[in-house]
Coordinates of C-alpha atoms in Angstrom, one line a residue:
Chain A
X1126 CA -18.5 18.9 29.9
X1127 CA -15.0 18.1 29.8
X1128 CA -12.7 18.6 32.0
X1129 CA -8.6 20.3 31.1
X1130 CA -7.5 17.1 29.5
X1131 CA -3.7 17.0 29.4
X1132 CA -1.2 13.9 27.9
X1133 CA 0.6 11.7 29.1
X1134 CA -0.1 11.2 31.9
X1135 CA 3.3 9.7 33.0
X1136 CA 6.9 10.3 31.2
X1137 CA 10.0 9.2 32.0
X1138 CA 13.5 10.2 30.1
X1139 CA 16.8 10.3 30.5
X1140 CA 18.8 14.0 31.3
X1141 CA 19.2 15.5 28.5
X1142 CA 16.4 14.6 26.5
X1143 CA 13.7 17.0 25.0
X1144 CA 10.2 16.6 26.2
X1145 CA 6.4 17.8 26.0
X1146 CA 3.6 18.1 27.0
X1147 CA 0.1 18.3 25.8
X1148 CA -3.0 20.6 27.6
X1149 CA -6.8 20.6 26.2
X1150 CA -8.9 23.2 27.9
X1151 CA -11.9 23.6 28.9
X1152 CA -13.7 24.6 25.5
X1153 CA -13.8 28.3 25.6
X1154 CA -11.5 29.2 28.7
X1155 CA -9.4 31.8 27.2
X1156 CA -6.7 31.9 30.2
X1157 CA -4.1 29.2 30.2
X1158 CA -1.8 28.0 32.7
X1159 CA 0.7 26.0 33.5
X1160 CA 2.2 25.0 36.8
X1161 CA 5.4 23.2 38.2
X1162 CA 4.8 21.1 41.4
X1163 CA 7.8 19.2 43.2
X1164 CA 7.0 17.3 45.6
X1165 CA 5.8 18.2 49.4
X1166 CA 4.8 21.8 47.8
X1167 CA 2.3 23.6 45.9
X1168 CA 1.9 24.6 42.3
X1169 CA 4.0 27.1 41.2
X1170 CA 3.0 29.2 37.9
X1171 CA 5.7 29.1 35.3
X1172 CA 3.8 30.9 32.1
X1173 CA 0.3 32.6 31.8
X1174 CA -1.9 32.8 28.7
X1175 CA -4.4 35.4 27.6
X1176 CA -6.3 33.8 24.0
X1177 CA -2.5 32.8 22.1
X1178 CA -0.2 35.5 23.9
X1179 CA 1.6 34.5 26.6
X1180 CA 0.6 37.8 29.7
X1181 CA 3.5 36.2 32.2
X1182 CA 6.3 33.6 31.6
X1183 CA 8.6 35.3 34.4
X1184 CA 8.7 32.5 36.4
X1185 CA 9.5 30.2 33.1
X1186 CA 13.1 29.3 33.0
X1187 CA 13.6 30.4 29.6
X1188 CA 17.0 28.9 28.5
X1189 CA 15.6 25.3 28.9
X1190 CA 11.4 25.9 28.7
X1191 CA 9.3 27.1 26.0
X1192 CA 5.6 26.9 25.3
X1193 CA 2.9 27.7 23.4
X1194 CA -0.5 28.1 22.6
X1195 CA -1.0 28.5 19.0
X1196 CA -4.5 29.6 17.9
X1197 CA -5.0 30.3 21.5
X1198 CA -6.8 26.8 22.1
X1199 CA -4.8 23.6 23.1
X1200 CA -1.2 24.5 24.6
X1201 CA 2.8 22.4 24.5
X1202 CA 5.5 23.3 27.1
X1203 CA 8.6 21.7 26.5
X1204 CA 12.2 21.3 27.9
X1205 CA 15.1 20.6 26.3
X1206 CA 17.2 19.2 27.1
X1207 CA 15.9 18.3 30.5
X1208 CA 18.0 17.7 32.9
X1209 CA 17.1 16.0 36.9
X1210 CA 15.9 18.7 38.3
X1211 CA 13.2 19.3 36.1
X1212 CA 11.3 15.5 37.7
X1213 CA 8.0 17.6 38.9
X1214 CA 4.5 17.3 38.5
X1215 CA 3.3 19.4 35.6
X1216 CA -0.1 21.0 35.5
X1217 CA -2.6 22.5 33.5
X1218 CA -5.5 24.9 34.5
X1219 CA -7.8 27.0 32.7
X1220 CA -10.2 29.5 33.0
X1221 CA -12.7 32.2 32.0
X1222 CA -10.7 35.4 31.9
X1223 CA -8.4 36.1 34.4
X1224 CA -8.7 39.5 35.4
X1225 CA -12.6 38.8 36.2
X1226 CA -11.2 36.2 38.9
X1227 CA -12.4 33.2 37.9
X1228 CA -12.2 29.7 38.9
X1229 CA -9.7 28.1 37.6
X1230 CA -9.9 24.3 36.9
X1231 CA -7.1 21.7 37.3
X1232 CA -6.3 18.9 35.6
X1233 CA -5.0 15.6 35.8
X1234 CA -1.1 16.6 35.4
X1235 CA 2.1 14.8 33.7
X1236 CA 4.7 13.5 36.1
X1237 CA 7.7 13.2 34.9
X1238 CA 11.3 11.6 36.0
X1239 CA 14.2 12.7 34.8
X1240 CA 16.9 9.5 35.2
Chain B
X499 CA 5.7 39.5 46.3
X500 CA 3.0 37.4 48.4
X501 CA 4.0 34.2 50.2
X502 CA 1.6 31.5 51.8
X503 CA 2.1 29.3 54.7
X504 CA 0.4 26.0 55.7
X505 CA 1.4 25.5 59.3
X506 CA 1.0 21.6 59.2
X507 CA 2.4 19.6 56.4
X508 CA 0.7 16.2 58.1
X509 CA -1.9 15.6 59.9
X510 CA -3.4 12.4 61.1
X511 CA -7.2 11.7 62.9
X512 CA -9.6 9.7 63.2
X513 CA -13.5 9.5 61.9
X514 CA -15.6 12.2 63.2
X515 CA -13.1 14.3 64.5
X516 CA -12.4 17.9 63.8
X517 CA -10.4 19.7 61.5
X518 CA -9.2 22.7 61.5
X519 CA -5.9 23.8 58.7
X520 CA -4.0 26.9 59.6
X521 CA -3.1 29.2 56.6
X522 CA -1.5 32.5 56.7
X523 CA -0.4 34.7 53.5
X524 CA 1.6 38.0 53.2
X525 CA 0.3 40.5 51.2
X526 CA -0.6 44.0 52.6
X527 CA -2.9 44.1 49.7
X528 CA -6.6 43.0 48.7
X529 CA -6.4 39.6 47.9
X530 CA -8.5 36.7 46.9
X531 CA -8.4 33.5 48.9
X532 CA -8.8 29.4 48.2
X533 CA -8.7 26.1 49.4
X534 CA -8.3 23.3 46.3
X535 CA -8.5 19.6 47.5
X536 CA -7.1 17.1 46.0
X537 CA -8.3 13.5 46.3
X538 CA -6.0 10.7 46.1
X539 CA -5.6 9.9 42.2
X540 CA -7.9 12.7 41.1
X541 CA -6.8 16.3 39.8
X542 CA -6.6 19.3 42.1
X543 CA -10.3 20.9 42.5
X544 CA -11.8 23.8 44.0
X545 CA -12.9 23.6 48.3
X546 CA -14.4 27.0 48.5
X547 CA -13.4 30.8 48.2
X548 CA -13.3 33.8 49.7
X549 CA -13.6 37.3 47.6
X550 CA -15.3 39.7 49.6
X551 CA -18.5 40.2 51.6
X552 CA -18.9 37.4 54.8
X553 CA -15.3 35.9 56.4
X554 CA -17.2 32.6 56.6
X555 CA -17.6 31.2 53.5
X556 CA -18.9 27.2 53.3
X557 CA -17.9 25.1 50.3
X558 CA -18.7 21.7 49.8
X559 CA -18.7 18.4 51.9
X560 CA -19.3 20.3 54.6
X561 CA -16.1 22.7 54.7
X562 CA -16.1 26.2 55.9
X563 CA -13.5 29.2 55.8
X564 CA -12.9 31.9 57.7
X565 CA -11.1 35.0 56.6
X566 CA -9.5 37.5 59.0
X567 CA -8.1 40.5 57.9
X568 CA -6.0 41.4 60.7
X569 CA -4.9 38.0 61.0
X570 CA -3.8 37.9 58.0
X571 CA -5.8 34.2 58.1
X572 CA -7.8 31.9 55.9
X573 CA -7.6 29.2 57.6
X574 CA -10.0 25.6 57.0
X575 CA -13.0 23.9 59.0
X576 CA -14.7 20.9 58.9
X577 CA -17.0 19.8 62.4
X578 CA -16.9 16.5 61.8
X579 CA -14.4 14.4 59.0
X580 CA -14.8 11.3 57.4
X581 CA -12.7 9.2 55.7
X582 CA -13.2 10.2 52.0
X583 CA -12.2 13.9 53.3
X584 CA -7.9 11.7 53.2
X585 CA -6.3 13.9 50.0
X586 CA -4.3 16.8 50.5
X587 CA -5.0 20.2 50.8
X588 CA -3.9 23.1 50.0
X589 CA -4.7 27.1 50.4
X590 CA -3.8 30.1 48.0
X591 CA -3.6 33.4 47.4
X592 CA -4.1 35.7 44.2
X593 CA -3.3 39.5 44.5
X594 CA -6.4 41.6 43.1
X595 CA -4.7 44.2 41.6
X596 CA -4.0 43.6 38.5
X597 CA -3.0 40.6 36.9
X598 CA -2.1 38.9 40.2
X599 CA -1.0 35.0 40.3
X600 CA -2.3 32.2 42.3
X601 CA 0.1 31.9 45.2
X602 CA -0.1 28.0 46.7
X603 CA 1.4 27.0 49.8
X604 CA 3.2 23.7 50.9
X605 CA -0.3 21.6 51.2
X606 CA -1.2 20.1 54.1
X607 CA -1.8 16.0 54.1
X608 CA -5.3 14.7 55.6
X609 CA -5.0 11.1 56.6
X610 CA -8.7 10.2 58.2
X611 CA -8.3 6.8 60.1
X612 CA -11.8 4.4 60.3

C-alpha cells in the first residue's frame, strides 16, 4: 500500500515569492492534515480536511496561507508571499475519519527554506 | 487548550542501556495518547497509542508506555536499546471531546552509541 506522498521534498525560494506544496493521501482516507514543523519543535496543525471540507483551519495564517482539497483527495498548500519565518518542514498526514480516533499516517514532508 | 511537555531534548546512551522518555500533558478531560518516532531520513510513524483500558501499552520494537492519569504522564520505556533506536521521539495528545486536534511535544532526540 502506498503511503502519503508529498512533493516537492525540498524547496528553496526567496522571500516574497509564492510556493506550493502538494499532498496525495492514502487511498480511502477521508481526513487530511497539514502540519508545520519548525526546527527543534513538534508538528503543529495548520488545517484539517474531512473530505473536501476544511473543518479546522484556526491555526492557518490566512493572510498568506491558503489550502484546497478539491474532490476530497489530494491537497495543495500555498504560501504567498513567503516570509523568512516560514522556513520549516511542511507535513501532510491522512487518516480514516478523525472523529473515530484513527491513526494518522505522515508523509515525508517538504523542507522549505526561505532566503 | 492542551499542551505537551517532553522532559529531555537530547538523550545519549549506549547500546543495551535502558531508556525512559518523559511526557506530561495538561488537559483536564479525557485524552488519547501517542508516541511517534522519526528515524533518520524517514517520516513520522506511530510507535504506540493509548485509548482506554490497561494503562500499560506495548508498541513496536519492544517499546512500552505507561499512562498515569493522576500524574498526567505517558512515559515511554525500552529495557535495552539498540543502535537502530537512534531517532527522534514525539509524544502527542488528543482530547477525545468533539474534534480534538493532535498536540505534539517538542520531541526528544535519542542517540544510541555502539
